mmCIF file of C-alpha atoms and ligand atoms in Angstrom:
data_model
loop_
_atom_site.group_PDB
_atom_site.id
_atom_site.type_symbol
_atom_site.label_atom_id
_atom_site.label_comp_id
_atom_site.label_asym_id
_atom_site.label_seq_id
_atom_site.Cartn_x
_atom_site.Cartn_y
_atom_site.Cartn_z
ATOM 1 C CA UNK C 1206 36.526 -116.608 -69.425
ATOM 2 C CA UNK C 1207 38.480 -118.251 -72.176
ATOM 3 C CA UNK C 1208 38.138 -122.049 -72.126
ATOM 4 C CA UNK C 1209 40.446 -123.805 -74.531
ATOM 5 C CA UNK C 1210 39.704 -127.412 -75.381
ATOM 6 C CA UNK C 1211 42.396 -129.838 -74.238
ATOM 7 C CA UNK C 1212 43.210 -130.767 -77.844
ATOM 8 C CA UNK C 1213 43.885 -127.153 -78.772
ATOM 9 C CA UNK C 1214 46.270 -126.684 -75.898
ATOM 10 C CA UNK C 1215 48.243 -129.815 -76.567
ATOM 11 C CA UNK C 1216 49.061 -129.008 -80.181
ATOM 12 C CA UNK C 1217 50.222 -125.520 -79.329
ATOM 13 C CA UNK C 1218 53.488 -126.223 -77.628
ATOM 14 C CA UNK C 1219 56.342 -128.261 -79.004
ATOM 15 C CA UNK C 1220 58.799 -125.366 -79.131
ATOM 16 C CA UNK C 1221 61.721 -124.838 -76.753
ATOM 17 C CA UNK C 1222 61.104 -122.270 -74.059
ATOM 18 C CA UNK C 1223 63.510 -119.652 -75.429
ATOM 19 C CA UNK C 1224 61.794 -119.541 -78.825
ATOM 20 C CA UNK C 1225 58.406 -119.633 -77.180
ATOM 21 C CA UNK C 1226 59.144 -116.637 -74.973
ATOM 22 C CA UNK C 1227 60.612 -114.686 -77.895
ATOM 23 C CA UNK C 1228 57.534 -115.355 -79.976
ATOM 24 C CA UNK C 1229 55.400 -114.092 -77.119
ATOM 25 C CA UNK C 1230 57.472 -110.924 -76.886
ATOM 26 C CA UNK C 1231 56.767 -110.183 -80.540
ATOM 27 C CA UNK C 1232 53.013 -110.449 -80.191
ATOM 28 C CA UNK C 1233 51.161 -107.212 -80.930
ATOM 29 C CA UNK C 1234 50.425 -104.979 -77.967
ATOM 30 C CA UNK C 1235 46.667 -105.197 -78.371
ATOM 31 C CA UNK C 1236 46.723 -108.996 -78.336
ATOM 32 C CA UNK C 1237 48.867 -108.894 -75.217
ATOM 33 C CA UNK C 1238 46.486 -106.608 -73.390
ATOM 34 C CA UNK C 1239 43.632 -108.928 -74.335
ATOM 35 C CA UNK C 1240 45.525 -111.960 -73.100
ATOM 36 C CA UNK C 1241 46.393 -110.203 -69.856
ATOM 37 C CA UNK C 1242 42.733 -109.406 -69.285
ATOM 38 C CA UNK C 1243 41.600 -112.945 -70.179
ATOM 39 C CA UNK C 1244 44.093 -114.744 -67.952
ATOM 40 C CA UNK C 1245 44.148 -112.200 -65.162
ATOM 41 C CA UNK C 1246 47.938 -112.043 -65.480
ATOM 42 C CA UNK C 1247 49.735 -108.739 -65.359
ATOM 43 C CA UNK C 1248 50.897 -107.383 -68.704
ATOM 44 C CA UNK C 1249 54.495 -107.186 -67.474
ATOM 45 C CA UNK C 1250 54.477 -110.888 -66.640
ATOM 46 C CA UNK C 1251 53.249 -111.780 -70.089
ATOM 47 C CA UNK C 1252 55.886 -109.681 -71.857
ATOM 48 C CA UNK C 1253 58.775 -110.704 -69.592
ATOM 49 C CA UNK C 1254 57.842 -113.693 -67.443
ATOM 50 C CA UNK C 1255 59.943 -113.956 -64.327
ATOM 51 C CA UNK C 1256 62.022 -117.094 -64.025
ATOM 52 C CA UNK C 1257 61.325 -117.984 -60.447
ATOM 53 C CA UNK C 1258 63.659 -120.239 -58.496
ATOM 54 C CA UNK C 1259 62.793 -120.961 -54.881
ATOM 55 C CA UNK C 1260 65.492 -122.080 -52.476
ATOM 56 C CA UNK C 1261 64.589 -125.532 -51.178
ATOM 57 C CA UNK C 1262 65.681 -127.526 -48.131
ATOM 58 C CA UNK C 1263 68.665 -129.748 -48.648
ATOM 59 C CA UNK C 1264 67.999 -133.504 -48.326
ATOM 60 C CA UNK C 1265 70.646 -135.374 -46.305
ATOM 61 C CA UNK C 1266 72.109 -138.842 -46.780
ATOM 62 C CA UNK C 1267 71.283 -139.205 -50.456
ATOM 63 C CA UNK C 1268 72.603 -142.398 -52.049
ATOM 64 C CA UNK C 1269 73.607 -142.528 -55.715
ATOM 65 C CA UNK C 1270 71.583 -145.017 -57.742
ATOM 66 C CA UNK C 1271 73.050 -147.370 -60.353
ATOM 67 C CA UNK C 1272 69.826 -146.772 -62.313
ATOM 68 C CA UNK C 1273 71.013 -143.244 -63.191
ATOM 69 C CA UNK C 1274 71.877 -142.152 -66.722
ATOM 70 C CA UNK C 1275 75.244 -140.458 -67.299
ATOM 71 C CA UNK C 1276 73.764 -137.978 -69.781
ATOM 72 C CA UNK C 1277 74.067 -134.254 -69.146
ATOM 73 C CA UNK C 1278 71.606 -132.971 -66.534
ATOM 74 C CA UNK C 1279 69.134 -130.324 -67.727
ATOM 75 C CA UNK C 1280 69.665 -126.948 -65.993
ATOM 76 C CA UNK C 1281 67.570 -126.478 -62.846
ATOM 77 C CA UNK C 1282 66.124 -123.233 -64.116
ATOM 78 C CA UNK C 1283 64.647 -125.001 -67.162
ATOM 79 C CA UNK C 1284 63.194 -127.891 -65.160
ATOM 80 C CA UNK C 1285 61.598 -125.442 -62.694
ATOM 81 C CA UNK C 1286 60.319 -122.881 -65.184
ATOM 82 C CA UNK C 1287 58.968 -125.050 -68.001
ATOM 83 C CA UNK C 1288 56.295 -127.228 -66.424
ATOM 84 C CA UNK C 1289 53.141 -129.045 -67.328
ATOM 85 C CA UNK C 1290 50.895 -128.642 -64.312
ATOM 86 C CA UNK C 1291 47.352 -127.939 -65.435
ATOM 87 C CA UNK C 1292 46.038 -127.533 -61.878
ATOM 88 C CA UNK C 1293 47.910 -124.222 -61.921
ATOM 89 C CA UNK C 1294 47.956 -123.247 -65.589
ATOM 90 C CA UNK C 1295 48.106 -124.601 -69.112
ATOM 91 C CA UNK C 1296 51.027 -122.226 -69.783
ATOM 92 C CA UNK C 1297 54.403 -123.801 -69.098
ATOM 93 C CA UNK C 1298 56.023 -120.723 -67.591
ATOM 94 C CA UNK C 1299 53.214 -120.087 -65.100
ATOM 95 C CA UNK C 1300 53.284 -122.947 -62.548
ATOM 96 C CA UNK C 1301 56.668 -121.608 -61.262
ATOM 97 C CA UNK C 1302 54.878 -118.442 -60.220
ATOM 98 C CA UNK C 1303 51.374 -119.673 -59.389
ATOM 99 C CA UNK C 1304 52.561 -122.624 -57.253
ATOM 100 C CA UNK C 1305 54.899 -120.579 -55.057
ATOM 101 C CA UNK C 1306 52.517 -120.399 -52.096
ATOM 102 C CA UNK C 1307 51.040 -123.883 -52.493
ATOM 103 C CA UNK C 1308 50.888 -125.528 -49.043
ATOM 104 C CA UNK C 1309 52.671 -128.887 -48.891
ATOM 105 C CA UNK C 1310 52.399 -129.309 -45.079
ATOM 106 C CA UNK C 1311 50.472 -130.739 -43.370
ATOM 107 C CA UNK C 1312 50.002 -133.405 -46.060
ATOM 108 C CA UNK C 1313 48.439 -136.838 -45.761
ATOM 109 C CA UNK C 1314 48.334 -139.633 -48.309
ATOM 110 C CA UNK C 1315 45.395 -142.008 -48.111
ATOM 111 C CA UNK C 1316 46.123 -145.682 -48.818
ATOM 112 C CA UNK C 1317 42.951 -147.609 -49.612
ATOM 113 C CA UNK C 1318 41.186 -150.179 -51.779
ATOM 114 C CA UNK C 1319 42.431 -153.772 -52.046
ATOM 115 C CA UNK C 1320 45.122 -153.456 -49.402
ATOM 116 C CA UNK C 1321 45.588 -154.964 -45.950
ATOM 117 C CA UNK C 1322 46.940 -151.853 -44.224
ATOM 118 C CA UNK C 1323 44.416 -149.162 -45.193
ATOM 119 C CA UNK C 1324 45.647 -145.981 -43.574
ATOM 120 C CA UNK C 1325 46.472 -142.315 -43.869
ATOM 121 C CA UNK C 1326 50.199 -141.714 -43.990
ATOM 122 C CA UNK C 1327 51.854 -138.428 -43.164
ATOM 123 C CA UNK C 1328 54.180 -137.181 -45.907
ATOM 124 C CA UNK C 1329 57.107 -136.996 -43.482
ATOM 125 C CA UNK C 1330 56.563 -140.626 -42.476
ATOM 126 C CA UNK C 1331 56.549 -141.642 -46.146
ATOM 127 C CA UNK C 1332 59.810 -139.804 -46.814
ATOM 128 C CA UNK C 1333 61.459 -141.710 -43.938
ATOM 129 C CA UNK C 1334 60.299 -145.158 -45.118
ATOM 130 C CA UNK C 1335 63.474 -145.879 -47.081
ATOM 131 C CA UNK C 1336 66.837 -144.176 -47.712
ATOM 132 C CA UNK C 1337 66.686 -141.362 -50.278
ATOM 133 C CA UNK C 1338 68.333 -142.135 -53.608
ATOM 134 C CA UNK C 1339 69.327 -139.844 -56.426
ATOM 135 C CA UNK C 1340 68.009 -141.210 -59.721
ATOM 136 C CA UNK C 1341 69.097 -139.299 -62.808
ATOM 137 C CA UNK C 1342 66.379 -140.157 -65.305
ATOM 138 C CA UNK C 1343 65.468 -139.104 -68.813
ATOM 139 C CA UNK C 1344 61.876 -137.865 -68.841
ATOM 140 C CA UNK C 1345 59.945 -137.300 -72.076
ATOM 141 C CA UNK C 1346 56.726 -135.399 -72.512
ATOM 142 C CA UNK C 1347 54.235 -136.621 -75.108
ATOM 143 C CA UNK C 1348 54.526 -133.145 -76.654
ATOM 144 C CA UNK C 1349 58.065 -133.858 -77.851
ATOM 145 C CA UNK C 1350 60.389 -132.278 -75.287
ATOM 146 C CA UNK C 1351 62.574 -134.080 -72.800
ATOM 147 C CA UNK C 1352 64.665 -133.381 -69.727
ATOM 148 C CA UNK C 1353 67.297 -135.182 -67.629
ATOM 149 C CA UNK C 1354 66.652 -134.693 -63.926
ATOM 150 C CA UNK C 1355 68.418 -135.836 -60.736
ATOM 151 C CA UNK C 1356 65.225 -136.854 -58.933
ATOM 152 C CA UNK C 1357 65.312 -137.915 -55.256
ATOM 153 C CA UNK C 1358 63.127 -140.629 -53.811
ATOM 154 C CA UNK C 1359 62.999 -144.396 -53.609
ATOM 155 C CA UNK C 1360 61.313 -147.177 -55.510
ATOM 156 C CA UNK C 1361 57.534 -147.039 -55.314
ATOM 157 C CA UNK C 1362 57.728 -150.765 -54.473
ATOM 158 C CA UNK C 1363 59.175 -149.816 -51.050
ATOM 159 C CA UNK C 1364 55.879 -148.190 -50.086
ATOM 160 C CA UNK C 1365 53.713 -150.824 -51.761
ATOM 161 C CA UNK C 1366 55.503 -153.645 -49.900
ATOM 162 C CA UNK C 1367 54.840 -151.937 -46.577
ATOM 163 C CA UNK C 1368 51.074 -151.579 -47.060
ATOM 164 C CA UNK C 1369 50.435 -155.150 -48.290
ATOM 165 C CA UNK C 1370 48.071 -155.071 -51.272
ATOM 166 C CA UNK C 1371 45.825 -158.155 -51.389
ATOM 167 C CA UNK C 1372 46.274 -160.751 -54.121
ATOM 168 C CA UNK C 1373 43.255 -159.257 -55.924
ATOM 169 C CA UNK C 1374 44.974 -155.910 -56.462
ATOM 170 C CA UNK C 1375 46.093 -155.784 -60.094
ATOM 171 C CA UNK C 1376 46.285 -152.002 -60.576
ATOM 172 C CA UNK C 1377 47.269 -148.924 -58.559
ATOM 173 C CA UNK C 1378 45.568 -145.561 -58.966
ATOM 174 C CA UNK C 1379 47.137 -142.228 -57.959
ATOM 175 C CA UNK C 1380 45.012 -139.170 -57.254
ATOM 176 C CA UNK C 1381 46.248 -135.575 -57.098
ATOM 177 C CA UNK C 1382 44.948 -133.058 -54.543
ATOM 178 C CA UNK C 1383 41.711 -131.214 -55.404
ATOM 179 C CA UNK C 1384 41.955 -127.702 -53.988
ATOM 180 C CA UNK C 1385 40.719 -125.050 -56.414
ATOM 181 C CA UNK C 1386 41.307 -122.349 -53.801
ATOM 182 C CA UNK C 1387 45.031 -122.971 -54.161
ATOM 183 C CA UNK C 1388 45.080 -124.267 -57.724
ATOM 184 C CA UNK C 1389 43.509 -121.755 -60.107
ATOM 185 C CA UNK C 1390 43.593 -124.179 -63.056
ATOM 186 C CA UNK C 1391 41.063 -126.390 -61.245
ATOM 187 C CA UNK C 1392 38.457 -123.667 -61.641
ATOM 188 C CA UNK C 1393 38.547 -124.328 -65.388
ATOM 189 C CA UNK C 1394 37.286 -127.399 -67.221
ATOM 190 C CA UNK C 1395 40.436 -128.070 -69.231
ATOM 191 C CA UNK C 1396 40.628 -131.526 -67.634
ATOM 192 C CA UNK C 1397 38.481 -133.488 -65.212
ATOM 193 C CA UNK C 1398 39.635 -132.860 -61.658
ATOM 194 C CA UNK C 1399 41.209 -134.289 -59.646
ATOM 195 C CA UNK C 1400 43.987 -135.553 -61.923
ATOM 196 C CA UNK C 1401 44.147 -139.359 -61.850
ATOM 197 C CA UNK C 1402 46.807 -141.731 -63.130
ATOM 198 C CA UNK C 1403 47.265 -145.465 -62.883
ATOM 199 C CA UNK C 1404 49.661 -148.341 -63.343
ATOM 200 C CA UNK C 1405 49.376 -152.071 -63.598
ATOM 201 C CA UNK C 1406 50.722 -153.622 -60.397
ATOM 202 C CA UNK C 1407 53.794 -155.132 -62.081
ATOM 203 C CA UNK C 1408 54.648 -151.721 -63.570
ATOM 204 C CA UNK C 1409 54.280 -150.097 -60.159
ATOM 205 C CA UNK C 1410 56.548 -152.735 -58.602
ATOM 206 C CA UNK C 1411 59.274 -152.307 -61.235
ATOM 207 C CA UNK C 1412 62.477 -150.950 -59.631
ATOM 208 C CA UNK C 1413 62.547 -147.989 -62.051
ATOM 209 C CA UNK C 1414 59.175 -146.651 -60.820
ATOM 210 C CA UNK C 1415 60.154 -143.862 -58.437
ATOM 211 C CA UNK C 1416 58.245 -142.351 -55.538
ATOM 212 C CA UNK C 1417 59.733 -138.882 -55.630
ATOM 213 C CA UNK C 1418 59.991 -136.045 -53.096
ATOM 214 C CA UNK C 1419 63.084 -134.156 -54.208
ATOM 215 C CA UNK C 1420 65.398 -133.129 -57.013
ATOM 216 C CA UNK C 1421 68.826 -131.498 -57.454
ATOM 217 C CA UNK C 1422 69.669 -132.364 -53.822
ATOM 218 C CA UNK C 1423 66.673 -130.526 -52.373
ATOM 219 C CA UNK C 1424 62.945 -130.790 -51.687
ATOM 220 C CA UNK C 1425 60.780 -131.012 -54.777
ATOM 221 C CA UNK C 1426 59.789 -127.504 -55.915
ATOM 222 C CA UNK C 1427 56.023 -127.000 -55.873
ATOM 223 C CA UNK C 1428 55.794 -126.673 -59.652
ATOM 224 C CA UNK C 1429 57.467 -130.070 -60.063
ATOM 225 C CA UNK C 1430 54.965 -131.898 -57.868
ATOM 226 C CA UNK C 1431 55.735 -131.278 -54.174
ATOM 227 C CA UNK C 1432 55.426 -132.832 -51.750
ATOM 228 C CA UNK C 1433 55.054 -136.215 -53.497
ATOM 229 C CA UNK C 1434 54.891 -137.403 -57.096
ATOM 230 C CA UNK C 1435 55.760 -140.459 -59.094
ATOM 231 C CA UNK C 1436 58.348 -140.559 -61.882
ATOM 232 C CA UNK C 1437 58.081 -143.281 -64.544
ATOM 233 C CA UNK C 1438 60.987 -142.704 -66.919
ATOM 234 C CA UNK C 1439 59.875 -145.173 -69.617
ATOM 235 C CA UNK C 1440 56.458 -143.545 -69.957
ATOM 236 C CA UNK C 1441 55.294 -140.216 -71.329
ATOM 237 C CA UNK C 1442 55.413 -137.458 -68.719
ATOM 238 C CA UNK C 1443 51.675 -137.291 -68.069
ATOM 239 C CA UNK C 1444 51.762 -140.680 -66.280
ATOM 240 C CA UNK C 1445 53.987 -139.119 -63.606
ATOM 241 C CA UNK C 1446 51.287 -137.552 -61.415
ATOM 242 C CA UNK C 1447 52.186 -134.663 -59.110
ATOM 243 C CA UNK C 1448 50.928 -133.730 -55.620
ATOM 244 C CA UNK C 1449 49.562 -137.172 -54.769
ATOM 245 C CA UNK C 1450 47.028 -137.487 -51.917
ATOM 246 C CA UNK C 1451 45.655 -140.965 -52.580
ATOM 247 C CA UNK C 1452 47.069 -144.348 -53.593
ATOM 248 C CA UNK C 1453 44.238 -146.754 -54.312
ATOM 249 C CA UNK C 1454 44.661 -150.474 -55.036
ATOM 250 C CA UNK C 1455 42.082 -151.981 -57.376
ATOM 251 C CA UNK C 1456 41.260 -154.877 -59.688
ATOM 252 C CA UNK C 1457 40.086 -152.545 -62.469
ATOM 253 C CA UNK C 1458 42.204 -150.567 -64.909
ATOM 254 C CA UNK C 1459 42.090 -146.980 -63.644
ATOM 255 C CA UNK C 1460 40.520 -144.277 -65.799
ATOM 256 C CA UNK C 1461 43.472 -141.956 -66.206
ATOM 257 C CA UNK C 1462 42.670 -138.302 -66.769
ATOM 258 C CA UNK C 1463 44.323 -137.791 -70.170
ATOM 259 C CA UNK C 1464 42.751 -140.969 -71.526
ATOM 260 C CA UNK C 1465 39.324 -139.792 -70.380
ATOM 261 C CA UNK C 1466 39.960 -136.358 -71.913
ATOM 262 C CA UNK C 1467 41.107 -137.607 -75.361
ATOM 263 C CA UNK C 1468 40.962 -141.428 -75.622
ATOM 264 C CA UNK C 1469 42.265 -141.590 -79.206
ATOM 265 C CA UNK C 1470 45.311 -139.538 -78.319
ATOM 266 C CA UNK C 1471 46.372 -140.731 -74.872
ATOM 267 C CA UNK C 1472 46.185 -144.348 -73.809
ATOM 268 C CA UNK C 1473 46.501 -146.080 -70.473
ATOM 269 C CA UNK C 1474 50.005 -147.491 -71.020
ATOM 270 C CA UNK C 1475 51.640 -144.437 -72.636
ATOM 271 C CA UNK C 1476 54.996 -146.110 -72.975
ATOM 272 C CA UNK C 1477 57.427 -143.919 -74.884
ATOM 273 C CA UNK C 1478 57.340 -145.411 -78.392
ATOM 274 C CA UNK C 1479 58.874 -143.715 -81.457
ATOM 275 C CA UNK C 1480 56.966 -146.148 -83.722
ATOM 276 C CA UNK C 1481 53.501 -145.079 -82.604
ATOM 277 C CA UNK C 1482 52.754 -141.511 -83.602
ATOM 278 C CA UNK C 1483 50.343 -139.298 -81.754
ATOM 279 C CA UNK C 1484 47.364 -138.778 -84.118
ATOM 280 C CA UNK C 1485 48.455 -135.179 -84.654
ATOM 281 C CA UNK C 1486 52.264 -135.388 -84.608
ATOM 282 C CA UNK C 1487 55.223 -137.743 -84.935
ATOM 283 C CA UNK C 1488 56.817 -139.234 -81.842
ATOM 284 C CA UNK C 1489 60.034 -140.210 -83.645
ATOM 285 C CA UNK C 1490 62.136 -137.331 -82.299
ATOM 286 C CA UNK C 1491 62.363 -135.106 -79.276
ATOM 287 C CA UNK C 1492 64.017 -131.882 -78.218
ATOM 288 C CA UNK C 1493 65.996 -131.853 -74.996
ATOM 289 C CA UNK C 1494 65.257 -128.577 -73.195
ATOM 290 C CA UNK C 1495 68.162 -126.207 -73.777
ATOM 291 C CA UNK C 1496 69.254 -127.932 -77.003
ATOM 292 C CA UNK C 1497 68.535 -126.879 -80.548
ATOM 293 C CA UNK C 1498 68.757 -130.038 -82.663
ATOM 294 C CA UNK C 1499 66.255 -132.815 -82.106
ATOM 295 C CA UNK C 1500 67.431 -136.287 -81.151
ATOM 296 C CA UNK C 1501 65.761 -139.618 -81.962
ATOM 297 C CA UNK C 1502 63.312 -140.913 -79.358
ATOM 298 C CA UNK C 1503 64.130 -144.394 -78.074
ATOM 299 C CA UNK C 1504 61.710 -147.271 -77.404
ATOM 300 C CA UNK C 1505 60.709 -147.155 -73.722
ATOM 301 C CA UNK C 1506 62.711 -143.910 -73.620
ATOM 302 C CA UNK C 1507 65.813 -146.128 -73.663
ATOM 303 C CA UNK C 1508 64.784 -148.101 -70.556
ATOM 304 C CA UNK C 1509 64.885 -151.547 -72.178
ATOM 305 C CA UNK C 1510 64.737 -153.263 -68.802
ATOM 306 C CA UNK C 1511 60.929 -152.772 -68.782
ATOM 307 C CA UNK C 1512 60.376 -154.553 -72.131
ATOM 308 C CA UNK C 1513 59.508 -157.881 -70.484
ATOM 309 C CA UNK C 1514 56.516 -156.254 -68.750
ATOM 310 C CA UNK C 1515 54.884 -155.926 -72.168
ATOM 311 C CA UNK C 1516 55.960 -159.115 -73.943
ATOM 312 C CA UNK C 1517 53.144 -160.493 -76.064
ATOM 313 C CA UNK C 1518 51.243 -157.204 -76.022
ATOM 314 C CA UNK C 1519 50.468 -155.255 -79.196
ATOM 315 C CA UNK C 1520 51.917 -151.856 -78.272
ATOM 316 C CA UNK C 1521 50.188 -150.175 -81.223
ATOM 317 C CA UNK C 1522 46.825 -151.140 -79.735
ATOM 318 C CA UNK C 1523 47.929 -150.672 -76.154
ATOM 319 C CA UNK C 1524 49.460 -147.215 -76.704
HETATM 320 N N1 LIG G 2744 48.872 -133.405 -61.121
HETATM 321 C C1 LIG G 2744 49.472 -133.269 -62.314
HETATM 322 N N2 LIG G 2744 50.510 -134.048 -62.603
HETATM 323 C C2 LIG G 2744 51.126 -133.927 -63.793
HETATM 324 C C3 LIG G 2744 50.667 -133.006 -64.775
HETATM 325 C C4 LIG G 2744 49.554 -132.192 -64.437
HETATM 326 O O1 LIG G 2744 49.091 -131.358 -65.232
HETATM 327 N N3 LIG G 2744 48.987 -132.353 -63.196
HETATM 328 N N4 LIG G 2744 51.286 -132.936 -66.006
HETATM 329 C C5 LIG G 2744 52.053 -134.127 -66.443
HETATM 330 C C6 LIG G 2744 52.850 -133.890 -67.637
HETATM 331 S S1 LIG G 2744 52.006 -133.769 -69.097
HETATM 332 C C7 LIG G 2744 54.214 -133.846 -67.596
HETATM 333 S S2 LIG G 2744 55.129 -133.741 -69.036
HETATM 334 C C8 LIG G 2744 54.957 -133.872 -66.310
HETATM 335 C C9 LIG G 2744 55.881 -132.683 -66.212
HETATM 336 O O2 LIG G 2744 56.659 -132.738 -65.026
HETATM 337 P P1 LIG G 2744 57.687 -131.567 -64.724
HETATM 338 O O3 LIG G 2744 56.921 -130.275 -64.771
HETATM 339 O O4 LIG G 2744 58.252 -131.827 -63.346
HETATM 340 O O5 LIG G 2744 58.727 -131.620 -65.790
HETATM 341 O O6 LIG G 2744 54.072 -133.859 -65.180
HETATM 342 C C10 LIG G 2744 52.926 -134.669 -65.318
HETATM 343 N N5 LIG G 2744 52.200 -134.721 -64.051
HETATM 344 MO MO1 LIG G 2745 53.608 -134.077 -70.796
#
């Protein structure tokens, strides 16, 4: 079995999907056969990956949010076929296929730690907690690509308010499901499983922090984090954990998975910041999926309303 180190994988992909697929098509036949054997994927899939789009269930009563950007929305087929989801695969075109049969019901989310109402919530009860809103957000991956997505959900603060964290709770930790039987990537050591992310409590309570269960008017596709994920538009994509099964309130800064994996490369805060380069590449520009020319990356991904959360902090140290 081929085990790539996390660092090797990260540096490999800052190319738009179209170029990436073309490059793959030009690979020599022998190399392809070897790759097919190593990954267990069929040769046909490697030469001409299918672009899988599953029909979702429509979500009713969606309200438009004033927090939405008016920028052009990235095509659905790009957002659902170019995914980072290492529980399924480190290849961006594979989660669409490998996550198709992932079971998102029944699904419980455990609420525990420094919180008054410790409980297990059913996903369908969570979805009904507050009216669904469409939030069109820019979302930027640390690798240098970005998307604009009409997510559906409501502010994470709506859930947090209902479970009453104690005054000692200063951080929130999110844990993704661990189920290697359904998630082939979890049988490899590319990251520590389960995937963990965290926020400071004031970040989690910020109105922009979205608890998300849908996009493009429908249920969240499995490859985008069904049945429940967070979306934090001012932070690099890896903070926005998918397939959440636990929300833990704590007084200690959570050990987030990418920080544990490569502490010099991925911090806890991970605010989008064009002035702080990744040790191996610049963060000054980004490529919107589907576009050719790069555009400048904006501080906090353009979401200046979060700046006050970090006043007085050295954002070069706290990257
Ligand atoms: N559980 C889990 N969540 C995850 C990831 C992952 O590998 N596992 N990848 C992150 C990264 S690096 C990015 S850029 C975004 C991508 O979200 P998208 O596929 O919906 O665009 O998901 C984030 N959430
Ligand atoms: Mo990412």
